Amino acid sequence: MAERILTGIKPTGQLTLGNYIGVLKNLPKMMDRGECFIFIADLHALTLPIDPEVLRQNSVDIASFYLAAGLDPKRVALFLQSEVSAHSELNAIMQNYLYMGELSRMTQFKEKSAKIKESGIGLGLFAYPVLMASDIVLYDANIVPVGEDQIQHVELTRDLVNRFNQRYGNVLQMPKAEMRKIGARIMSLSDPTKKMSKSDPKGDIFLKDDMATVRKKVMSAVTDSGSEVKYDEEKKPGISNLLTIYACLKDITIAEAEKHFVDYRYGDFKKEVAQAVVDELEPFQKRYQEIVDSKSYLEVLKEGARKASEVANKTLLRVKKAVGLLISK
Ligand code: ATP
Ligand code: LTN
């Protein structure tokens, strides 16, 4: 069977080098493997307070970054989650098949809700994985490319599919998360024990940072004691993170990166990592800016929503019939 690939990024903030290495950079390769459904998870971005203008601008950015990364709108359905109403409709059905206990065990929910008063935690934040599972099953996706932090949500989607299919027959396609072997969890440059995350921007490199800032951030990244450039996540988390970034950007293994830097001291090592980031981001930003200026993303998103709706509405109908909702037309 040809593969069906689906993934999304939520427009909660400025995209980081973590988002780029973890997912964006590899997406164009997916076009050769099967049919791709790539979206902007804007409904998910509403699960924590966000300024409307910021949300809109972030959505434009993500659409443009997807295109700048090399996704070809003729071969991929690129769309806004909120413009394919089947996501919300399937969410209303699927919320009955995931349980409070399992939702409250989700790491993302625990981490994000810990930062707010209990009385301010929205239902959407708690029910986040229901919408995400709906996103995935709507397209009969079998491959879901994500960074490490999203694996738990895809696993929960698999539990849902099992539960649903046991009850109603073989209605939903079983998805599988796909993670990069290295680079699925790029760490913060200021605290390499924490994930680089757009909603906790300390130690982030942003995809829109100017090149002088990029160099400065890499040069001031936290390193470890000792002077050897060696990969050791436990003893040298800072150096390991920079080695990972370099290896991913150059498309080489960690061992090859270590070999390249064998005679280097930290300062020169960082300079070369900074150069690698600049070499990648500079042309990428140029493409991004052209897309933003031409507003070509608007037509792409419109056509993407049309293509996505065609597929999503079919699945929705199949699910509605399976659970016993009467269809009048
Ligand atoms: P937030 O901080 O708002 O939770 P985020 O930076 O984690 O956001 P998402 O929109 O949740 O970004 O992620 C988009 C994709 O990028 C997901 O597949 C996620 O797993 C991946 N990703 C996010 N951060 C990293 C990282 N530090 N390293 C590798 N992949 C990442
Ligand atoms: N939860 C993801 C974004 C997301 C997603 C999806 C990813 C929403 N729906 C479906 C893959 C498949 C995140 O926070 N990065």
mmCIF file of C-alpha atoms and ligand atoms in Angstrom:
data_model
loop_
_atom_site.group_PDB
_atom_site.id
_atom_site.type_symbol
_atom_site.label_atom_id
_atom_site.label_comp_id
_atom_site.label_asym_id
_atom_site.label_seq_id
_atom_site.Cartn_x
_atom_site.Cartn_y
_atom_site.Cartn_z
ATOM 1 C CA MET A 1 0.000 0.000 0.000
ATOM 2 C CA ALA A 2 1.261 3.489 -0.776
ATOM 3 C CA GLU A 3 1.998 5.374 2.405
ATOM 4 C CA ARG A 4 -0.197 8.097 3.814
ATOM 5 C CA ILE A 5 1.823 10.661 5.705
ATOM 6 C CA LEU A 6 0.405 13.261 8.038
ATOM 7 C CA THR A 7 1.879 15.815 10.386
ATOM 8 C CA GLY A 8 1.198 19.245 11.853
ATOM 9 C CA ILE A 9 2.872 22.080 13.692
ATOM 10 C CA LYS A 10 0.954 24.320 16.052
ATOM 11 C CA PRO A 11 1.347 28.072 15.534
ATOM 12 C CA THR A 12 2.029 28.893 19.174
ATOM 13 C CA GLY A 13 5.223 30.866 18.664
ATOM 14 C CA GLN A 14 8.328 31.438 16.622
ATOM 15 C CA LEU A 15 9.590 28.213 15.056
ATOM 16 C CA THR A 16 12.925 27.009 16.374
ATOM 17 C CA LEU A 17 15.879 25.096 15.052
ATOM 18 C CA GLY A 18 14.389 22.158 17.015
ATOM 19 C CA ASN A 19 11.231 22.238 14.895
ATOM 20 C CA TYR A 20 13.350 22.549 11.777
ATOM 21 C CA ILE A 21 15.691 19.653 12.468
ATOM 22 C CA GLY A 22 13.074 17.479 14.189
ATOM 23 C CA VAL A 23 10.474 17.696 11.434
ATOM 24 C CA LEU A 24 10.608 20.435 8.788
ATOM 25 C CA LYS A 25 13.916 19.545 7.180
ATOM 26 C CA ASN A 26 12.844 15.970 6.491
ATOM 27 C CA LEU A 27 9.335 16.596 5.218
ATOM 28 C CA PRO A 28 10.186 17.106 1.526
ATOM 29 C CA LYS A 29 11.699 13.579 1.437
ATOM 30 C CA MET A 30 8.297 12.249 2.487
ATOM 31 C CA MET A 31 6.788 13.327 -0.832
ATOM 32 C CA ASP A 32 8.530 10.401 -2.536
ATOM 33 C CA ARG A 33 7.097 7.899 -0.092
ATOM 34 C CA GLY A 34 3.411 8.567 -0.481
ATOM 35 C CA GLU A 35 0.573 11.023 -0.241
ATOM 36 C CA CYS A 36 1.289 13.826 2.229
ATOM 37 C CA PHE A 37 -1.159 15.802 4.355
ATOM 38 C CA ILE A 38 0.695 18.590 6.123
ATOM 39 C CA PHE A 39 -1.123 21.155 8.186
ATOM 40 C CA ILE A 40 -1.006 24.071 10.575
ATOM 41 C CA ALA A 41 -2.567 22.945 13.851
ATOM 42 C CA ASP A 42 -4.226 26.287 14.550
ATOM 43 C CA LEU A 43 -7.058 24.860 16.649
ATOM 44 C CA HIS A 44 -4.408 23.288 18.863
ATOM 45 C CA ALA A 45 -2.784 26.693 19.279
ATOM 46 C CA LEU A 46 -5.955 27.911 21.033
ATOM 47 C CA THR A 47 -5.450 25.465 23.911
ATOM 48 C CA LEU A 48 -3.342 28.089 25.699
ATOM 49 C CA PRO A 49 -4.034 31.836 25.671
ATOM 50 C CA ILE A 50 -2.716 33.503 22.522
ATOM 51 C CA ASP A 51 -3.147 36.949 21.000
ATOM 52 C CA PRO A 52 -5.291 36.742 17.802
ATOM 53 C CA GLU A 53 -2.881 38.792 15.709
ATOM 54 C CA VAL A 54 0.066 36.688 16.865
ATOM 55 C CA LEU A 55 -1.801 33.487 16.037
ATOM 56 C CA ARG A 56 -2.560 34.743 12.520
ATOM 57 C CA GLN A 57 1.038 35.826 11.935
ATOM 58 C CA ASN A 58 2.416 32.523 13.256
ATOM 59 C CA SER A 59 0.123 30.658 10.874
ATOM 60 C CA VAL A 60 1.420 32.666 7.894
ATOM 61 C CA ASP A 61 4.950 31.892 9.059
ATOM 62 C CA ILE A 62 4.420 28.156 9.334
ATOM 63 C CA ALA A 63 2.747 27.947 5.916
ATOM 64 C CA SER A 64 5.659 29.879 4.424
ATOM 65 C CA PHE A 65 8.268 27.793 6.257
ATOM 66 C CA TYR A 66 6.695 24.578 4.988
ATOM 67 C CA LEU A 67 6.990 25.896 1.443
ATOM 68 C CA ALA A 68 10.488 27.286 1.994
ATOM 69 C CA ALA A 69 11.572 23.869 3.292
ATOM 70 C CA GLY A 70 10.686 22.451 -0.128
ATOM 71 C CA LEU A 71 7.161 21.059 0.127
ATOM 72 C CA ASP A 72 5.610 21.157 -3.326
ATOM 73 C CA PRO A 73 1.964 22.240 -3.101
ATOM 74 C CA LYS A 74 1.161 20.260 -6.227
ATOM 75 C CA ARG A 75 2.181 17.024 -4.525
ATOM 76 C CA VAL A 76 1.110 17.775 -0.943
ATOM 77 C CA ALA A 77 -2.116 18.951 0.651
ATOM 78 C CA LEU A 78 -0.955 21.883 2.775
ATOM 79 C CA PHE A 79 -3.757 23.346 4.849
ATOM 80 C CA LEU A 80 -5.075 25.002 7.984
ATOM 81 C CA GLN A 81 -6.696 22.596 10.449
ATOM 82 C CA SER A 82 -9.501 25.097 11.124
ATOM 83 C CA GLU A 83 -10.403 25.203 7.424
ATOM 84 C CA VAL A 84 -11.223 21.507 7.263
ATOM 85 C CA SER A 85 -14.297 21.223 9.443
ATOM 86 C CA ALA A 86 -14.095 17.425 9.560
ATOM 87 C CA HIS A 87 -11.368 17.788 12.234
ATOM 88 C CA SER A 88 -13.784 19.370 14.674
ATOM 89 C CA GLU A 89 -16.618 17.048 13.741
ATOM 90 C CA LEU A 90 -14.553 13.910 14.213
ATOM 91 C CA ASN A 91 -13.204 15.365 17.460
ATOM 92 C CA ALA A 92 -16.781 15.539 18.781
ATOM 93 C CA ILE A 93 -17.186 11.824 18.122
ATOM 94 C CA MET A 94 -13.739 10.660 19.238
ATOM 95 C CA GLN A 95 -13.863 12.427 22.596
ATOM 96 C CA ASN A 96 -16.070 9.580 23.740
ATOM 97 C CA TYR A 97 -13.405 6.955 23.152
ATOM 98 C CA LEU A 98 -10.500 8.410 25.108
ATOM 99 C CA TYR A 99 -10.720 8.433 28.857
ATOM 100 C CA MET A 100 -10.001 11.002 31.579
ATOM 101 C CA GLY A 101 -7.394 8.735 33.212
ATOM 102 C CA GLU A 102 -5.288 8.342 30.095
ATOM 103 C CA LEU A 103 -5.571 12.009 29.134
ATOM 104 C CA SER A 104 -4.422 13.117 32.578
ATOM 105 C CA ARG A 105 -1.282 10.961 32.252
ATOM 106 C CA MET A 106 -0.020 12.799 29.155
ATOM 107 C CA THR A 107 3.352 14.440 29.786
ATOM 108 C CA GLN A 108 2.543 17.467 27.624
ATOM 109 C CA PHE A 109 -0.648 18.089 29.599
ATOM 110 C CA LYS A 110 1.171 17.713 32.917
ATOM 111 C CA GLU A 111 3.955 20.080 31.869
ATOM 112 C CA LYS A 112 1.745 22.747 30.326
ATOM 113 C CA SER A 113 -0.950 22.666 33.021
ATOM 114 C CA ALA A 114 1.654 22.859 35.801
ATOM 115 C CA LYS A 115 2.446 26.391 34.622
ATOM 116 C CA ILE A 116 -1.110 27.680 35.122
ATOM 117 C CA LYS A 117 -3.603 27.831 38.017
ATOM 118 C CA GLU A 118 -5.981 24.910 38.035
ATOM 119 C CA SER A 119 -8.991 27.164 37.646
ATOM 120 C CA GLY A 120 -7.504 28.459 34.385
ATOM 121 C CA ILE A 121 -6.831 25.138 32.655
ATOM 122 C CA GLY A 122 -9.061 24.930 29.592
ATOM 123 C CA LEU A 123 -10.840 21.765 28.599
ATOM 124 C CA GLY A 124 -9.099 21.986 25.210
ATOM 125 C CA LEU A 125 -5.666 21.605 26.802
ATOM 126 C CA PHE A 126 -6.819 18.464 28.587
ATOM 127 C CA ALA A 127 -8.557 17.056 25.510
ATOM 128 C CA TYR A 128 -5.664 17.996 23.181
ATOM 129 C CA PRO A 129 -4.829 14.362 22.273
ATOM 130 C CA VAL A 130 -8.422 13.706 21.143
ATOM 131 C CA LEU A 131 -8.148 16.390 18.461
ATOM 132 C CA MET A 132 -4.672 15.181 17.530
ATOM 133 C CA ALA A 133 -5.925 11.594 17.177
ATOM 134 C CA SER A 134 -8.779 12.888 15.007
ATOM 135 C CA ASP A 135 -6.258 14.751 12.813
ATOM 136 C CA ILE A 136 -4.373 11.537 12.243
ATOM 137 C CA VAL A 137 -7.175 9.048 11.619
ATOM 138 C CA LEU A 138 -9.084 11.403 9.307
ATOM 139 C CA TYR A 139 -6.507 10.827 6.575
ATOM 140 C CA ASP A 140 -5.998 7.094 7.178
ATOM 141 C CA ALA A 141 -2.421 8.099 7.890
ATOM 142 C CA ASN A 142 -0.035 5.258 8.558
ATOM 143 C CA ILE A 143 3.076 7.404 9.054
ATOM 144 C CA VAL A 144 3.231 10.373 11.418
ATOM 145 C CA PRO A 145 6.606 12.153 11.388
ATOM 146 C CA VAL A 146 7.144 13.907 14.738
ATOM 147 C CA GLY A 147 9.778 14.865 17.275
ATOM 148 C CA GLU A 148 10.217 12.760 20.384
ATOM 149 C CA ASP A 149 7.852 14.793 22.568
ATOM 150 C CA GLN A 150 4.856 13.822 20.401
ATOM 151 C CA ILE A 151 5.411 10.052 20.467
ATOM 152 C CA GLN A 152 3.178 9.629 23.513
ATOM 153 C CA HIS A 153 0.264 11.282 21.711
ATOM 154 C CA VAL A 154 0.663 9.026 18.685
ATOM 155 C CA GLU A 155 0.767 6.000 21.003
ATOM 156 C CA LEU A 156 -2.497 7.136 22.537
ATOM 157 C CA THR A 157 -3.945 7.451 19.029
ATOM 158 C CA ARG A 158 -2.962 3.825 18.449
ATOM 159 C CA ASP A 159 -4.813 2.813 21.626
ATOM 160 C CA LEU A 160 -7.853 4.700 20.386
ATOM 161 C CA VAL A 161 -7.723 2.981 16.990
ATOM 162 C CA ASN A 162 -7.535 -0.436 18.671
ATOM 163 C CA ARG A 163 -10.427 0.354 20.958
ATOM 164 C CA PHE A 164 -12.570 1.800 18.181
ATOM 165 C CA ASN A 165 -11.876 -1.005 15.712
ATOM 166 C CA GLN A 166 -12.570 -3.677 18.294
ATOM 167 C CA ARG A 167 -15.954 -2.188 18.860
ATOM 168 C CA TYR A 168 -16.971 -1.272 15.313
ATOM 169 C CA GLY A 169 -14.861 -3.433 12.994
ATOM 170 C CA ASN A 170 -11.955 -2.354 10.878
ATOM 171 C CA VAL A 171 -12.898 1.317 10.460
ATOM 172 C CA LEU A 172 -9.708 3.239 11.293
ATOM 173 C CA GLN A 173 -6.188 2.914 9.887
ATOM 174 C CA MET A 174 -3.468 2.170 12.469
ATOM 175 C CA PRO A 175 -0.853 4.987 12.462
ATOM 176 C CA LYS A 176 2.792 4.825 13.458
ATOM 177 C CA ALA A 177 5.006 7.639 14.699
ATOM 178 C CA GLU A 178 8.237 8.135 12.823
ATOM 179 C CA MET A 179 11.092 9.891 14.490
ATOM 180 C CA ARG A 180 14.548 10.840 13.210
ATOM 181 C CA LYS A 181 17.238 8.552 14.600
ATOM 182 C CA ILE A 182 19.212 11.580 15.704
ATOM 183 C CA GLY A 183 17.801 15.070 16.132
ATOM 184 C CA ALA A 184 14.327 14.099 17.356
ATOM 185 C CA ARG A 185 15.007 16.108 20.493
ATOM 186 C CA ILE A 186 17.205 19.165 20.030
ATOM 187 C CA MET A 187 17.999 20.666 23.401
ATOM 188 C CA SER A 188 18.057 24.248 24.641
ATOM 189 C CA LEU A 189 21.421 25.961 24.148
ATOM 190 C CA SER A 190 21.273 27.526 27.593
ATOM 191 C CA ASP A 191 20.113 24.384 29.405
ATOM 192 C CA PRO A 192 20.942 21.273 27.392
ATOM 193 C CA THR A 193 18.920 19.076 29.738
ATOM 194 C CA LYS A 194 15.714 20.754 28.468
ATOM 195 C CA LYS A 195 14.054 20.517 25.044
ATOM 196 C CA MET A 196 14.411 23.531 22.754
ATOM 197 C CA SER A 197 10.804 24.676 22.720
ATOM 198 C CA LYS A 198 9.069 27.605 21.090
ATOM 199 C CA SER A 199 6.865 28.268 24.092
ATOM 200 C CA ASP A 200 9.834 28.345 26.487
ATOM 201 C CA PRO A 201 12.236 30.366 24.413
ATOM 202 C CA LYS A 202 15.332 30.426 26.617
ATOM 203 C CA GLY A 203 18.229 28.961 24.686
ATOM 204 C CA ASP A 204 16.359 28.745 21.389
ATOM 205 C CA ILE A 205 17.595 29.527 17.927
ATOM 206 C CA PHE A 206 14.636 30.914 16.019
ATOM 207 C CA LEU A 207 14.269 30.327 12.307
ATOM 208 C CA LYS A 208 13.814 34.075 11.895
ATOM 209 C CA ASP A 209 16.871 35.126 13.906
ATOM 210 C CA ASP A 210 19.352 37.240 11.970
ATOM 211 C CA MET A 211 22.707 35.635 11.273
ATOM 212 C CA ALA A 212 24.657 37.708 13.800
ATOM 213 C CA THR A 213 22.226 36.569 16.517
ATOM 214 C CA VAL A 214 22.523 32.947 15.395
ATOM 215 C CA ARG A 215 26.313 33.092 15.678
ATOM 216 C CA LYS A 216 26.136 34.798 19.065
ATOM 217 C CA LYS A 217 23.710 32.223 20.413
ATOM 218 C CA VAL A 218 25.810 29.267 19.286
ATOM 219 C CA MET A 219 29.014 30.856 20.610
ATOM 220 C CA SER A 220 27.427 31.376 24.027
ATOM 221 C CA ALA A 221 25.852 27.908 24.204
ATOM 222 C CA VAL A 222 26.484 26.154 27.498
ATOM 223 C CA THR A 223 29.312 23.656 27.157
ATOM 224 C CA ASP A 224 30.669 21.110 29.587
ATOM 225 C CA SER A 225 33.831 20.602 31.564
ATOM 226 C CA GLY A 226 36.769 19.087 29.716
ATOM 227 C CA SER A 227 37.950 20.142 26.301
ATOM 228 C CA GLU A 228 37.336 17.187 23.995
ATOM 229 C CA VAL A 229 34.543 17.311 21.414
ATOM 230 C CA LYS A 230 32.951 13.940 22.203
ATOM 231 C CA TYR A 231 29.361 12.711 22.216
ATOM 232 C CA ASP A 232 28.236 11.771 25.714
ATOM 233 C CA GLU A 233 24.658 12.747 26.530
ATOM 234 C CA GLU A 234 25.122 12.319 30.254
ATOM 235 C CA LYS A 235 28.520 13.822 30.902
ATOM 236 C CA LYS A 236 28.567 16.287 27.991
ATOM 237 C CA PRO A 237 24.972 17.256 27.174
ATOM 238 C CA GLY A 238 25.928 20.657 25.738
ATOM 239 C CA ILE A 239 28.615 19.351 23.385
ATOM 240 C CA SER A 240 26.404 16.383 22.424
ATOM 241 C CA ASN A 241 23.594 18.741 21.478
ATOM 242 C CA LEU A 242 25.868 20.859 19.276
ATOM 243 C CA LEU A 243 27.289 17.714 17.659
ATOM 244 C CA THR A 244 23.743 16.533 16.958
ATOM 245 C CA ILE A 245 22.815 19.865 15.373
ATOM 246 C CA TYR A 246 25.923 19.758 13.188
ATOM 247 C CA ALA A 247 25.412 16.120 12.136
ATOM 248 C CA CYS A 248 21.753 16.713 11.239
ATOM 249 C CA LEU A 249 22.481 19.819 9.204
ATOM 250 C CA LYS A 250 25.337 18.157 7.330
ATOM 251 C CA ASP A 251 23.443 14.873 6.937
ATOM 252 C CA ILE A 252 26.227 12.849 8.529
ATOM 253 C CA THR A 253 26.344 10.485 11.521
ATOM 254 C CA ILE A 254 27.411 11.500 15.017
ATOM 255 C CA ALA A 255 30.528 9.341 14.625
ATOM 256 C CA GLU A 256 31.442 11.191 11.442
ATOM 257 C CA ALA A 257 30.909 14.528 13.178
ATOM 258 C CA GLU A 258 33.090 13.456 16.114
ATOM 259 C CA LYS A 259 35.816 12.413 13.707
ATOM 260 C CA HIS A 260 35.667 15.749 11.936
ATOM 261 C CA PHE A 261 36.150 17.624 15.216
ATOM 262 C CA VAL A 262 38.690 15.305 16.781
ATOM 263 C CA ASP A 263 41.474 17.905 17.025
ATOM 264 C CA TYR A 264 39.212 20.856 17.812
ATOM 265 C CA ARG A 265 38.878 22.842 21.014
ATOM 266 C CA TYR A 266 35.447 24.104 22.087
ATOM 267 C CA GLY A 267 35.814 27.624 20.645
ATOM 268 C CA ASP A 268 36.642 26.570 17.075
ATOM 269 C CA PHE A 269 34.113 23.769 17.266
ATOM 270 C CA LYS A 270 31.359 26.227 18.124
ATOM 271 C CA LYS A 271 32.438 28.559 15.326
ATOM 272 C CA GLU A 272 32.014 25.773 12.808
ATOM 273 C CA VAL A 273 28.656 24.699 14.216
ATOM 274 C CA ALA A 274 27.506 28.323 14.002
ATOM 275 C CA GLN A 275 28.644 28.458 10.372
ATOM 276 C CA ALA A 276 26.694 25.270 9.591
ATOM 277 C CA VAL A 277 23.526 26.801 11.057
ATOM 278 C CA VAL A 278 24.073 30.029 9.122
ATOM 279 C CA ASP A 279 24.679 28.118 5.859
ATOM 280 C CA GLU A 280 21.353 26.355 6.324
ATOM 281 C CA LEU A 281 19.225 29.236 7.592
ATOM 282 C CA GLU A 282 20.392 32.026 5.307
ATOM 283 C CA PRO A 283 19.019 30.600 2.018
ATOM 284 C CA PHE A 284 16.026 29.181 3.872
ATOM 285 C CA GLN A 285 15.103 32.644 5.188
ATOM 286 C CA LYS A 286 15.466 34.114 1.714
ATOM 287 C CA ARG A 287 12.970 31.609 0.287
ATOM 288 C CA TYR A 288 10.663 32.204 3.259
ATOM 289 C CA GLN A 289 10.713 35.984 2.716
ATOM 290 C CA GLU A 290 9.859 35.650 -0.969
ATOM 291 C CA ILE A 291 6.862 33.476 -0.113
ATOM 292 C CA VAL A 292 5.660 35.861 2.606
ATOM 293 C CA ASP A 293 6.022 38.878 0.303
ATOM 294 C CA SER A 294 4.204 37.256 -2.607
ATOM 295 C CA LYS A 295 1.449 35.894 -0.329
ATOM 296 C CA SER A 296 1.540 32.736 -2.464
ATOM 297 C CA TYR A 297 0.719 30.691 0.652
ATOM 298 C CA LEU A 298 -2.906 31.908 0.509
ATOM 299 C CA GLU A 299 -3.743 30.116 -2.727
ATOM 300 C CA VAL A 300 -1.827 27.046 -1.531
ATOM 301 C CA LEU A 301 -3.794 26.865 1.717
ATOM 302 C CA LYS A 302 -7.103 27.294 -0.063
ATOM 303 C CA GLU A 303 -6.384 24.492 -2.508
ATOM 304 C CA GLY A 304 -4.888 22.385 0.309
ATOM 305 C CA ALA A 305 -8.072 22.653 2.367
ATOM 306 C CA ARG A 306 -10.104 21.582 -0.632
ATOM 307 C CA LYS A 307 -7.941 18.513 -1.266
ATOM 308 C CA ALA A 308 -7.809 17.610 2.427
ATOM 309 C CA SER A 309 -11.572 18.016 2.898
ATOM 310 C CA GLU A 310 -12.276 15.563 0.111
ATOM 311 C CA VAL A 311 -10.370 12.818 1.914
ATOM 312 C CA ALA A 312 -11.380 13.832 5.443
ATOM 313 C CA ASN A 313 -15.099 14.000 4.684
ATOM 314 C CA LYS A 314 -15.049 10.434 3.386
ATOM 315 C CA THR A 315 -13.503 9.149 6.609
ATOM 316 C CA LEU A 316 -15.920 11.196 8.668
ATOM 317 C CA LEU A 317 -18.867 9.645 6.852
ATOM 318 C CA ARG A 318 -17.441 6.157 7.377
ATOM 319 C CA VAL A 319 -17.081 6.824 11.115
ATOM 320 C CA LYS A 320 -20.546 8.353 11.419
ATOM 321 C CA LYS A 321 -22.083 5.304 9.787
ATOM 322 C CA ALA A 322 -20.034 2.935 11.941
ATOM 323 C CA VAL A 323 -21.169 4.474 15.239
ATOM 324 C CA GLY A 324 -24.812 4.594 14.152
ATOM 325 C CA LEU A 325 -25.443 8.215 13.238
ATOM 326 C CA LEU A 326 -28.292 8.405 10.728
ATOM 327 C CA ILE A 327 -27.317 9.948 7.391
ATOM 328 C CA SER A 328 -30.186 11.800 5.682
ATOM 329 C CA LYS A 329 -28.488 12.868 2.487
HETATM 330 P P1 ATP B 1 5.434 24.238 22.184
HETATM 331 O O1 ATP B 1 6.647 24.747 22.875
HETATM 332 O O2 ATP B 1 4.395 25.275 21.896
HETATM 333 O O3 ATP B 1 4.863 23.002 22.796
HETATM 334 P P2 ATP B 1 7.108 23.012 20.220
HETATM 335 O O4 ATP B 1 8.317 23.844 19.994
HETATM 336 O O5 ATP B 1 7.263 21.743 20.958
HETATM 337 O O6 ATP B 1 5.917 23.871 20.752
HETATM 338 P P3 ATP B 1 5.352 21.952 18.222
HETATM 339 O O7 ATP B 1 4.440 22.719 17.364
HETATM 340 O O8 ATP B 1 4.764 21.238 19.369
HETATM 341 O O9 ATP B 1 6.571 22.778 18.762
HETATM 342 O O10 ATP B 1 6.179 20.945 17.350
HETATM 343 C C1 ATP B 1 6.192 20.788 15.969
HETATM 344 C C2 ATP B 1 7.028 19.574 15.663
HETATM 345 O O11 ATP B 1 8.391 19.834 16.017
HETATM 346 C C3 ATP B 1 6.612 18.352 16.486
HETATM 347 O O12 ATP B 1 6.666 17.193 15.678
HETATM 348 C C4 ATP B 1 7.620 18.297 17.578
HETATM 349 O O13 ATP B 1 7.799 16.985 18.063
HETATM 350 C C5 ATP B 1 8.867 18.807 16.871
HETATM 351 N N1 ATP B 1 9.791 19.408 17.828
HETATM 352 C C6 ATP B 1 9.501 20.395 18.706
HETATM 353 N N2 ATP B 1 10.575 20.724 19.436
HETATM 354 C C7 ATP B 1 11.579 19.905 19.000
HETATM 355 C C8 ATP B 1 12.955 19.751 19.378
HETATM 356 N N3 ATP B 1 13.491 20.487 20.349
HETATM 357 N N4 ATP B 1 13.693 18.818 18.733
HETATM 358 C C9 ATP B 1 13.153 18.057 17.756
HETATM 359 N N5 ATP B 1 11.858 18.151 17.356
HETATM 360 C C10 ATP B 1 11.083 19.063 17.966
HETATM 361 N N1 LTN B 2 0.657 17.995 18.785
HETATM 362 C C1 LTN B 2 1.586 18.367 17.763
HETATM 363 C C2 LTN B 2 0.943 19.087 16.618
HETATM 364 C C3 LTN B 2 -0.062 18.212 15.991
HETATM 365 C C4 LTN B 2 0.207 17.017 15.262
HETATM 366 C C5 LTN B 2 -1.077 16.508 14.898
HETATM 367 C C6 LTN B 2 1.368 16.343 14.899
HETATM 368 C C7 LTN B 2 -1.393 18.367 16.045
HETATM 369 N N2 LTN B 2 -2.017 17.348 15.396
HETATM 370 C C8 LTN B 2 -1.197 15.316 14.183
HETATM 371 C C9 LTN B 2 1.226 15.158 14.167
HETATM 372 C C10 LTN B 2 -0.045 14.667 13.834
HETATM 373 C C11 LTN B 2 2.615 19.240 18.411
HETATM 374 O O1 LTN B 2 2.427 19.754 19.444
HETATM 375 N N3 LTN B 2 3.682 19.378 17.764
#
